[in-house]
Coordinates of C-alpha atoms and ligand atoms in Angstrom, one line a residue:
M602 CA 11.2 -7.9 -1.6
E603 CA 9.9 -9.3 -4.8
K604 CA 10.1 -12.9 -3.7
V605 CA 8.1 -12.5 -0.5
I606 CA 5.2 -13.2 -2.9
D607 CA 4.3 -16.8 -3.4
E608 CA 4.3 -17.7 -7.1
T609 CA 0.7 -18.7 -6.8
L610 CA -0.3 -15.3 -5.6
Q611 CA 0.9 -13.6 -8.9
G612 CA -1.9 -12.3 -10.9
Q613 CA -5.5 -12.8 -9.9
T614 CA -7.2 -11.3 -6.9
L615 CA -9.6 -12.7 -4.4
V616 CA -12.7 -10.8 -3.4
K617 CA -12.4 -9.3 0.1
D618 CA -13.8 -6.5 2.2
N619 CA -16.4 -5.5 -0.5
K620 CA -18.7 -2.6 0.3
I621 CA -22.5 -3.1 0.2
G622 CA -24.1 -0.7 -2.3
N623 CA -21.2 -0.5 -4.7
S624 CA -22.3 -1.3 -8.2
K625 CA -19.1 -1.1 -10.3
K626 CA -16.6 -3.9 -10.6
L627 CA -12.8 -3.7 -10.4
Y628 CA -10.5 -6.5 -11.5
I629 CA -6.9 -5.9 -10.3
E630 CA -3.8 -7.9 -11.0
S631 CA -0.4 -7.3 -9.4
Y632 CA 3.0 -8.3 -10.5
G633 CA 6.5 -8.0 -9.0
C634 CA 7.5 -7.0 -5.5
A635 CA 5.4 -7.2 -2.3
M636 CA 5.2 -3.4 -2.4
N637 CA 3.1 -3.7 -5.6
F638 CA 0.7 -6.1 -3.9
S639 CA 0.5 -3.8 -0.9
D640 CA -0.1 -0.8 -3.2
S641 CA -2.9 -2.7 -5.1
E642 CA -4.6 -2.9 -1.6
I643 CA -4.4 0.9 -1.3
V644 CA -5.8 1.3 -4.9
A645 CA -8.7 -1.1 -4.1
S646 CA -9.4 1.0 -0.9
I647 CA -9.5 4.3 -2.9
L648 CA -11.8 2.7 -5.5
N649 CA -14.0 1.2 -2.9
N650 CA -15.0 4.7 -2.0
Q651 CA -15.7 5.4 -5.6
G652 CA -18.3 2.7 -6.0
Y653 CA -16.1 -0.2 -7.1
N654 CA -15.9 -3.6 -5.5
T655 CA -13.3 -6.1 -6.5
T656 CA -14.1 -9.1 -8.6
N657 CA -12.0 -12.1 -9.7
E658 CA -14.0 -12.5 -12.9
L659 CA -12.2 -10.6 -15.6
I660 CA -15.3 -10.8 -17.9
E661 CA -17.6 -8.8 -15.6
A662 CA -15.2 -6.0 -14.8
D663 CA -15.9 -2.4 -15.5
L664 CA -12.4 -1.5 -14.8
V665 CA -9.3 -3.7 -15.2
L666 CA -6.1 -2.5 -13.6
V667 CA -2.7 -4.2 -13.8
N668 CA 0.0 -3.2 -11.2
T669 CA 3.2 -3.6 -13.0
C670 CA 6.9 -4.3 -12.4
S671 CA 9.9 -3.0 -14.4
I672 CA 12.7 -4.7 -12.5
R673 CA 13.8 -7.0 -15.4
D674 CA 12.8 -7.1 -19.1
K675 CA 10.9 -10.5 -18.5
A676 CA 8.7 -8.8 -15.9
E677 CA 7.6 -6.2 -18.5
Q678 CA 7.0 -8.9 -21.1
T679 CA 4.6 -10.8 -18.8
V680 CA 2.6 -7.6 -18.3
R681 CA 2.5 -6.9 -22.0
K682 CA 1.0 -10.4 -22.6
R683 CA -1.7 -9.7 -20.0
L684 CA -2.5 -6.3 -21.6
E685 CA -3.0 -8.1 -24.9
K686 CA -5.4 -10.5 -23.2
F687 CA -7.3 -7.6 -21.6
N688 CA -7.7 -5.9 -25.0
A689 CA -9.0 -9.1 -26.5
V690 CA -11.7 -9.3 -23.7
K691 CA -12.4 -5.6 -24.2
K692 CA -13.3 -6.1 -27.9
D693 CA -16.5 -7.9 -26.7
N694 CA -17.1 -5.5 -23.9
P695 CA -16.2 -2.0 -25.2
S696 CA -17.4 -0.2 -22.0
M697 CA -14.6 -2.0 -20.1
K698 CA -11.6 0.3 -19.2
V699 CA -8.0 -0.9 -18.9
G700 CA -5.4 0.9 -16.8
V701 CA -1.7 0.4 -16.0
L702 CA -0.4 1.2 -12.6
G703 CA 3.1 1.0 -10.9
C704 CA 6.6 0.9 -12.2
M705 CA 5.9 0.3 -16.0
A706 CA 3.4 3.2 -15.9
E707 CA 6.1 5.4 -14.4
R708 CA 8.8 4.2 -16.8
L709 CA 6.8 4.3 -20.1
K710 CA 4.4 7.2 -19.2
H711 CA 2.6 8.6 -22.3
K712 CA 4.1 5.8 -24.5
F713 CA 1.2 3.5 -23.4
L714 CA -1.4 6.0 -24.6
E715 CA 0.3 7.4 -27.7
E716 CA 2.2 4.7 -29.4
E717 CA 0.7 1.6 -28.0
K718 CA -3.0 2.7 -27.6
I719 CA -3.7 -0.4 -25.4
V720 CA -4.8 1.3 -22.3
D721 CA -7.2 4.1 -21.1
L722 CA -5.4 5.0 -17.9
V723 CA -1.7 5.3 -16.8
V724 CA -1.0 6.0 -13.1
G725 CA 2.4 6.1 -11.4
P726 CA 3.0 4.8 -7.9
D727 CA 2.6 8.1 -6.2
A728 CA -0.6 9.2 -8.0
Y729 CA -3.2 6.7 -6.7
K730 CA -5.1 9.4 -4.9
D731 CA -5.8 11.0 -8.2
L732 CA -7.6 7.9 -9.4
P733 CA -11.1 9.3 -8.9
N734 CA -10.3 12.4 -11.1
L735 CA -8.5 10.3 -13.7
L736 CA -11.5 7.9 -13.9
E737 CA -13.8 10.9 -14.5
E738 CA -11.6 11.9 -17.5
V739 CA -11.8 8.3 -18.8
E740 CA -15.6 8.4 -18.4
N741 CA -15.6 11.6 -20.5
G742 CA -13.8 9.8 -23.2
R743 CA -10.4 11.3 -22.6
D744 CA -7.1 9.4 -22.0
A745 CA -5.9 9.9 -18.4
I746 CA -2.4 9.9 -17.1
N747 CA -0.7 11.0 -13.9
V748 CA 2.9 9.9 -13.3
I749 CA 4.1 12.6 -11.0
L750 CA 6.4 11.3 -8.4
S751 CA 6.1 12.8 -4.9
K752 CA 8.6 13.5 -2.1
E753 CA 5.9 13.1 0.6
E754 CA 3.2 10.7 -0.4
T755 CA 3.1 7.6 1.8
Y756 CA -0.6 6.7 1.7
G757 CA -0.4 6.6 5.5
D758 CA -4.0 7.8 5.8
I759 CA -5.4 5.1 3.7
S760 CA -6.7 1.9 5.2
P761 CA -5.9 -0.8 2.7
V762 CA -8.5 -3.3 1.5
R763 CA -6.9 -6.7 2.1
L764 CA -6.8 -8.6 -1.2
Q765 CA -5.6 -12.2 -1.6
S766 CA -5.6 -12.5 2.1
N767 CA -5.4 -15.7 4.2
G768 CA -6.6 -13.6 7.1
V769 CA -3.3 -14.4 8.9
S770 CA -0.4 -12.4 7.3
A771 CA -0.5 -8.9 5.9
F772 CA 2.0 -6.4 4.4
V773 CA 2.4 -2.9 6.0
S774 CA 4.4 -0.4 4.0
I775 CA 6.8 1.8 6.1
T776 CA 8.8 3.5 3.4
R777 CA 8.4 4.3 -0.2
G778 CA 11.0 4.9 -3.0
C779 CA 14.7 4.4 -2.7
D780 CA 17.7 6.7 -2.7
N781 CA 20.4 4.1 -3.0
M782 CA 21.0 4.2 -6.7
C783 CA 22.4 0.7 -7.3
T784 CA 23.5 1.0 -10.9
F785 CA 21.5 -2.0 -12.1
C786 CA 18.2 -1.0 -10.6
V787 CA 15.2 0.9 -12.1
V788 CA 13.4 1.3 -8.8
P789 CA 14.8 4.8 -7.9
F790 CA 13.5 6.0 -11.2
T791 CA 10.1 4.4 -11.1
R792 CA 9.4 4.8 -7.4
G793 CA 11.1 8.1 -6.7
R794 CA 12.8 9.5 -3.6
E795 CA 12.8 7.6 -0.3
R796 CA 10.3 8.7 2.3
S797 CA 9.2 7.2 5.6
R798 CA 5.7 6.9 6.9
D799 CA 4.5 8.4 10.1
P800 CA 5.1 5.8 12.9
Q801 CA 1.7 6.4 14.5
S802 CA -0.1 5.5 11.3
I803 CA 2.0 2.3 11.1
L804 CA 1.0 1.4 14.7
D805 CA -2.7 2.2 14.0
E806 CA -2.6 -0.2 11.0
V807 CA -0.9 -3.0 12.9
N808 CA -3.3 -2.6 15.8
D809 CA -6.2 -2.7 13.4
L810 CA -4.9 -5.8 11.7
W811 CA -4.6 -7.5 15.2
E812 CA -8.2 -6.5 15.9
K813 CA -9.2 -8.2 12.6
G814 CA -7.5 -11.4 13.6
F815 CA -4.2 -11.1 11.7
K816 CA -1.2 -12.7 13.4
E817 CA 1.8 -11.7 11.2
I818 CA 2.9 -8.5 9.5
T819 CA 5.8 -7.8 7.2
L820 CA 7.0 -4.2 7.3
L821 CA 7.8 -3.3 3.8
G822 CA 10.2 -0.9 2.1
Q823 CA 12.9 -1.1 -0.6
N824 CA 15.4 -0.5 2.1
V825 CA 13.8 -0.7 5.6
D826 CA 16.9 0.1 7.5
S827 CA 16.9 3.6 6.3
Y828 CA 13.5 4.3 7.8
L829 CA 13.7 7.6 9.5
W830 CA 10.9 9.8 10.9
Y831 CA 11.3 13.2 12.6
G832 CA 8.3 14.1 14.6
G833 CA 6.9 15.3 17.9
G834 CA 8.6 17.8 20.2
L835 CA 8.4 21.6 19.9
K836 CA 11.3 23.6 18.5
K837 CA 11.3 25.9 21.4
D838 CA 12.1 23.0 23.8
F839 CA 15.4 22.5 22.1
K840 CA 18.5 24.8 21.8
K841 CA 19.8 23.4 18.5
A842 CA 18.0 21.9 15.5
S843 CA 20.4 18.9 15.7
E844 CA 19.3 18.3 19.3
M845 CA 15.7 18.3 18.3
Q846 CA 16.3 15.9 15.6
K847 CA 18.2 13.5 17.8
A848 CA 15.5 13.7 20.6
T849 CA 12.6 13.0 18.2
A850 CA 13.9 10.9 15.5
V851 CA 12.5 7.4 15.1
Y852 CA 14.9 5.0 13.4
F853 CA 14.1 1.5 12.0
A854 CA 15.2 -0.1 15.2
D855 CA 13.0 2.1 17.2
L856 CA 10.0 1.4 14.9
L857 CA 10.6 -2.4 15.2
D858 CA 10.7 -2.0 19.0
M859 CA 7.5 0.0 19.1
V860 CA 5.6 -2.4 16.8
A861 CA 6.8 -5.5 18.7
K862 CA 5.7 -4.0 22.0
A863 CA 2.4 -2.8 20.8
Q864 CA 1.3 -6.3 19.7
P865 CA 3.4 -8.9 21.5
R866 CA 1.5 -11.8 20.0
M867 CA 1.8 -10.6 16.5
R868 CA 4.7 -12.0 14.5
I869 CA 6.8 -9.2 12.9
R870 CA 8.8 -9.6 9.8
F871 CA 10.4 -7.0 7.6
S872 CA 11.9 -6.7 4.1
T873 CA 14.2 -5.7 2.6
S874 CA 17.5 -5.0 4.4
N875 CA 20.4 -3.4 2.6
P876 CA 23.7 -4.6 4.1
Q877 CA 25.1 -1.1 4.0
D878 CA 22.2 0.4 6.1
M879 CA 21.6 -2.5 8.5
T880 CA 22.7 -1.5 12.0
L881 CA 23.5 -3.6 15.1
D882 CA 20.7 -1.9 16.9
V883 CA 18.2 -3.6 14.5
I884 CA 19.7 -7.0 15.2
E885 CA 19.6 -6.3 19.0
V886 CA 16.0 -5.3 18.9
M887 CA 15.3 -8.5 17.0
A888 CA 17.0 -10.6 19.7
K889 CA 15.1 -8.7 22.4
H890 CA 11.6 -9.6 21.1
H891 CA 10.4 -13.2 20.6
N892 CA 7.7 -12.0 18.3
I893 CA 10.2 -10.4 15.8
C894 CA 11.0 -13.4 13.5
N895 CA 14.6 -14.5 13.3
Y896 CA 14.9 -14.0 9.6
I897 CA 16.7 -11.4 7.5
H898 CA 16.5 -11.0 3.8
L899 CA 19.9 -9.5 3.1
P900 CA 20.6 -9.1 -0.7
V901 CA 24.2 -8.9 -1.6
Q902 CA 24.1 -9.2 -5.5
S903 CA 27.7 -10.2 -5.9
G904 CA 30.7 -11.6 -3.9
S905 CA 33.2 -9.6 -5.8
D906 CA 34.5 -6.3 -4.5
R907 CA 35.1 -5.0 -7.9
I908 CA 31.6 -5.7 -9.0
L909 CA 30.0 -4.5 -5.8
K910 CA 31.7 -1.2 -6.4
K911 CA 30.5 -1.0 -10.0
M912 CA 27.0 -1.8 -8.8
N913 CA 27.3 1.2 -6.3
R914 CA 26.7 -1.2 -3.4
L915 CA 28.4 0.7 -0.7
H916 CA 30.0 -2.1 1.2
T917 CA 32.8 -4.6 0.6
R918 CA 32.7 -8.4 0.9
E919 CA 34.5 -8.1 4.3
D920 CA 31.9 -5.6 5.6
Y921 CA 29.3 -8.1 4.6
F922 CA 31.0 -11.0 6.4
E923 CA 31.4 -8.8 9.4
L924 CA 27.6 -8.1 9.4
I925 CA 26.9 -11.9 8.9
D926 CA 29.2 -12.7 11.9
N927 CA 27.4 -10.2 14.0
I928 CA 24.0 -11.5 13.1
R929 CA 25.1 -15.1 14.0
K930 CA 26.7 -13.9 17.2
I931 CA 23.5 -12.0 18.4
I932 CA 21.0 -14.4 16.9
P933 CA 22.6 -17.8 16.4
D934 CA 19.7 -19.4 14.6
C935 CA 18.8 -16.5 12.4
G936 CA 17.6 -17.5 8.8
I937 CA 19.3 -15.4 6.2
S938 CA 18.5 -15.2 2.5
Q939 CA 20.1 -13.5 -0.5
D940 CA 19.4 -11.8 -3.9
M941 CA 22.2 -12.4 -6.4
I942 CA 22.8 -11.1 -9.9
T943 CA 25.0 -13.0 -12.4
G944 CA 26.6 -11.4 -15.5
F945 CA 26.7 -7.8 -14.4
P946 CA 28.7 -5.9 -17.1
S947 CA 32.5 -7.0 -17.1
E948 CA 31.9 -9.9 -14.6
T949 CA 34.8 -12.3 -15.0
E950 CA 35.1 -16.0 -14.0
E951 CA 37.1 -14.8 -11.0
D952 CA 34.3 -12.4 -9.9
H953 CA 31.9 -15.3 -10.3
R954 CA 34.2 -17.6 -8.1
D955 CA 34.1 -14.8 -5.5
T956 CA 30.3 -14.9 -5.5
L957 CA 30.4 -18.7 -5.1
S958 CA 32.9 -18.4 -2.2
L959 CA 30.8 -15.7 -0.5
M960 CA 27.9 -18.0 -0.7
R961 CA 29.9 -20.9 0.9
Y962 CA 30.8 -18.6 3.7
V963 CA 27.2 -17.6 4.5
K964 CA 25.3 -20.8 3.5
Y965 CA 22.1 -19.0 3.0
D966 CA 18.8 -20.5 3.9
F967 CA 17.1 -19.3 0.6
G968 CA 18.1 -17.3 -2.4
Y969 CA 16.6 -15.4 -5.3
M970 CA 18.9 -15.4 -8.2
F971 CA 18.8 -13.5 -11.5
A972 CA 20.7 -13.0 -14.7
Y973 CA 21.6 -9.3 -15.2
S974 CA 18.9 -7.5 -17.4
E975 CA 20.0 -4.1 -18.6
R976 CA 17.3 -1.5 -17.8
P977 CA 17.0 1.6 -19.9
G978 CA 17.7 4.8 -18.0
T979 CA 19.8 3.2 -15.2
L980 CA 23.4 4.2 -14.6
G981 CA 24.4 0.7 -15.5
A982 CA 22.9 1.1 -18.9
K983 CA 24.5 4.5 -19.4
K984 CA 28.0 3.7 -18.2
F985 CA 28.6 0.0 -18.8
Q986 CA 28.5 -2.3 -21.9
D987 CA 26.1 -5.2 -21.2
D988 CA 29.0 -7.4 -22.4
V989 CA 28.6 -10.8 -20.7
P990 CA 27.1 -13.2 -23.2
E991 CA 23.6 -14.4 -22.4
S992 CA 24.9 -18.1 -22.3
V993 CA 27.6 -17.2 -19.8
K994 CA 25.1 -15.3 -17.6
K995 CA 22.8 -18.3 -17.7
K996 CA 25.6 -20.8 -16.9
R997 CA 26.8 -18.8 -13.9
L998 CA 23.2 -18.4 -12.8
Q999 CA 22.8 -22.2 -12.9
D1000 CA 26.0 -22.6 -10.9
I1001 CA 24.7 -20.3 -8.0
I1002 CA 21.2 -21.9 -8.1
D1003 CA 22.8 -25.4 -7.8
L1004 CA 25.0 -24.2 -4.8
Q1005 CA 22.1 -22.5 -3.2
Q1006 CA 20.1 -25.7 -3.4
L1007 CA 22.8 -27.6 -1.5
H1008 CA 22.9 -24.8 1.2
S1009 CA 19.2 -24.8 1.5
K1010 CA 19.1 -28.5 2.0
Y1011 CA 21.9 -28.2 4.6
R1012 CA 19.9 -25.4 6.5
T1013 CA 16.6 -27.3 6.6
E1014 CA 18.4 -30.4 7.9
Q1015 CA 19.6 -28.4 10.9
H1016 CA 15.9 -28.2 12.0
L1017 CA 15.4 -32.0 12.1
G1018 CA 14.6 -33.3 15.5
K1019 CA 13.8 -29.9 16.9
I1020 CA 10.5 -28.6 18.2
E1021 CA 9.7 -25.2 16.7
E1022 CA 7.0 -22.6 16.7
V1023 CA 4.9 -22.5 13.5
L1024 CA 2.1 -20.1 12.6
I1025 CA -0.5 -21.9 10.6
E1026 CA -1.3 -20.0 7.4
K1027 CA -3.3 -22.2 5.0
E1028 CA -4.0 -25.7 3.9
S1029 CA -1.0 -27.5 2.4
K1030 CA -1.0 -27.3 -1.4
K1031 CA -0.2 -31.0 -1.6
S1032 CA -2.7 -32.4 0.9
N1033 CA -6.0 -31.3 2.4
L1034 CA -5.2 -33.3 5.5
E1035 CA -2.2 -31.0 6.3
W1036 CA -1.6 -27.4 7.4
S1037 CA 1.2 -25.2 6.0
G1038 CA 2.9 -22.4 7.9
R1039 CA 6.3 -21.0 8.6
N1040 CA 8.9 -21.3 11.4
T1041 CA 10.6 -18.1 12.6
Q1042 CA 13.4 -18.5 10.0
N1043 CA 10.7 -18.3 7.3
T1044 CA 11.0 -22.0 6.2
T1045 CA 7.7 -23.6 5.2
V1046 CA 6.5 -26.3 7.6
V1047 CA 3.8 -28.9 6.7
F1048 CA 2.1 -31.1 9.3
P1049 CA -1.1 -33.1 9.9
K1050 CA -4.0 -30.8 10.8
E1051 CA -5.4 -32.6 13.8
H1052 CA -7.5 -30.2 15.9
Y1053 CA -5.5 -27.1 15.0
K1054 CA -6.8 -24.2 12.8
V1055 CA -5.5 -21.4 10.6
G1056 CA -4.0 -18.6 12.7
D1057 CA -2.9 -20.9 15.5
Y1058 CA 0.7 -20.8 17.0
V1059 CA 1.7 -24.5 17.2
L1060 CA 4.8 -26.3 18.3
V1061 CA 5.9 -28.7 15.7
E1062 CA 8.5 -31.5 15.9
M1063 CA 10.5 -31.6 12.6
K1064 CA 10.8 -35.0 11.2
E1065 CA 11.7 -34.9 7.4
C1066 CA 12.8 -32.2 5.0
T1067 CA 13.6 -31.3 1.4
S1068 CA 15.7 -28.2 0.6
A1069 CA 12.6 -26.0 0.8
T1070 CA 10.1 -27.6 3.2
L1071 CA 10.1 -29.2 6.6
K1072 CA 7.6 -31.9 7.5
G1073 CA 6.7 -32.5 11.1
K1074 CA 4.0 -33.3 13.8
A1075 CA 2.4 -30.9 16.1
V1076 CA 3.1 -31.5 19.8
G1077 CA 0.9 -28.7 21.3
Y1078 CA 0.3 -25.0 21.2
S1079 CA 3.2 -22.5 21.5
P1080 CA 3.1 -20.1 24.4
M1081 CA 2.5 -17.3 21.7
Q1082 CA -1.0 -18.8 21.3
T1083 CA -2.1 -17.3 24.6
S1084 CA 0.7 -15.5 26.4
S1085 CA 1.3 -11.8 26.6
S1086 CA 5.1 -11.7 26.1
Ligands
SAH1319 N1 15.8 -3.2 -2.4 C1 14.8 -3.9 -3.2 C2 15.3 -4.5 -4.4 C3 14.2 -4.6 -5.4 S1 14.7 -5.5 -6.8 C4 14.0 -4.9 -2.3 O1 13.2 -4.5 -1.6 O2 14.2 -6.1 -2.4 C5 14.8 -7.1 -6.2 C6 16.0 -7.8 -6.7 O3 16.0 -7.9 -8.1 C7 17.4 -7.1 -6.5 O4 17.8 -7.3 -5.1 C8 18.2 -7.7 -7.5 O5 18.8 -8.9 -7.1 C9 17.2 -8.0 -8.6 N2 17.4 -7.0 -9.8 C10 17.2 -5.7 -9.7 N3 17.5 -5.1 -10.9 C11 18.0 -6.1 -11.7 C12 18.5 -6.1 -13.1 N4 18.5 -5.0 -13.8 N5 18.8 -7.3 -13.6 C13 18.7 -8.5 -12.8 N6 18.2 -8.5 -11.6 C14 17.9 -7.3 -11.0
F3S1320 FE1 17.2 -1.0 -6.1 FE2 19.4 -0.9 -4.7 FE3 17.2 0.5 -4.0 S1 18.5 -2.7 -5.5 S2 15.5 -0.7 -4.7 S3 18.4 0.9 -5.9 S4 18.6 -0.6 -2.7

């Protein structure tokens, strides 16, 4: 999920949805996964009701919050540098308060207040509703911390303030936490147990976004395929508890279907799918609705069965191929992307070759690749020696990046000469005469603006490409611009 975020979005926030009459200023930066960006919108909403409007000027902030990521050591180092910067600014402006939110807050807890003394406020991912009380503590000159994880909190009742928004695409969280316990991953420790959000509140948020002019939503969760909601129905109507559960359960495929039907002209994306939890039902629902994009982010992490087992990924390489084959059978033009880790403890050259051969089989459209970073407290750190030398991790990383580059180029080339639907999101970074949007497979498409505008669904004929971008020319509106199906 992390990579859903455009690099340029990292960090600073734009001012949106500010409330008249609010006198205090909040500056909020987010790092890491899309869920963090989505959580910052919840935090901004809570603080909007406490007299704070957002600002993108650090210098004028009364409160500076940084929503943090612990996924790799490098992510934590980036945040530490930002905290140093905030503290330097604070020296000239002592009334300014600095708070840490998110995964690093959860992982390091009191350490920030006690040993490091660089922040006034520490708030874990499930404690944002406590912010008003915590801020009162801070006002009274006391350090404030709440890092209690919850089994229920989904923030389903909070209407997020849209930050950094292009007014076209928005994130909608559907689950929080993760129960999967991949041995390399810190998320189950920093974000707690998995829980699903009430489908009605998801539908309400999607409908509200449509009313506000948004055209694309990404349903977010660490593991969206394990979304599960039991609701509705009265116990007395059922003979057995299991019957009641079956009759009233909403699975991810059901939720996708409901959302796609509720707003047939809204593009629906979702992230992230875990191969062991993705079902054929989900793929079939995707195939059934034009407005569900043909794109699946399907992290695999390694192509070696031995390493997959040590990672506690509960599928084999063969299972993964079967899933890929099924996706291609049901949705032949589906875009597929990966996450991969090189240098997991004990990884050999043979394991690495298995990863390369798995990549050759799938030929992913995109990839997000990382060198293994041991995270304190994870099962990986406890059970395995981080024994692959840094230079070997880096070399293997370069191998898979190079291979992915070839595959990305191969995939973009397949679009040349075709006419595809693109949703216009923003001006192209490279030229103010061109629009930038994405096709259904999530590839960026750039084309001359002509009379089209942001938020339009346009048919674009693809004429040139690099490994990451398609260039084309609009040939008219897509039926999604006006139709109801
Ligand atoms: N299920 C989550 C995964 C979050 S972490 C999701 O929604 O995407 C994103 C990616 O970071 C993982 O898929 C993995 O490839 C990588 N990652 C996680 N822990 C890591 C570690 N300790 N070292 C290197 N990469 C890691
Ligand atoms: Fe992490 Fe695995 Fe969950 S990568 S977020 S423990 S699915």
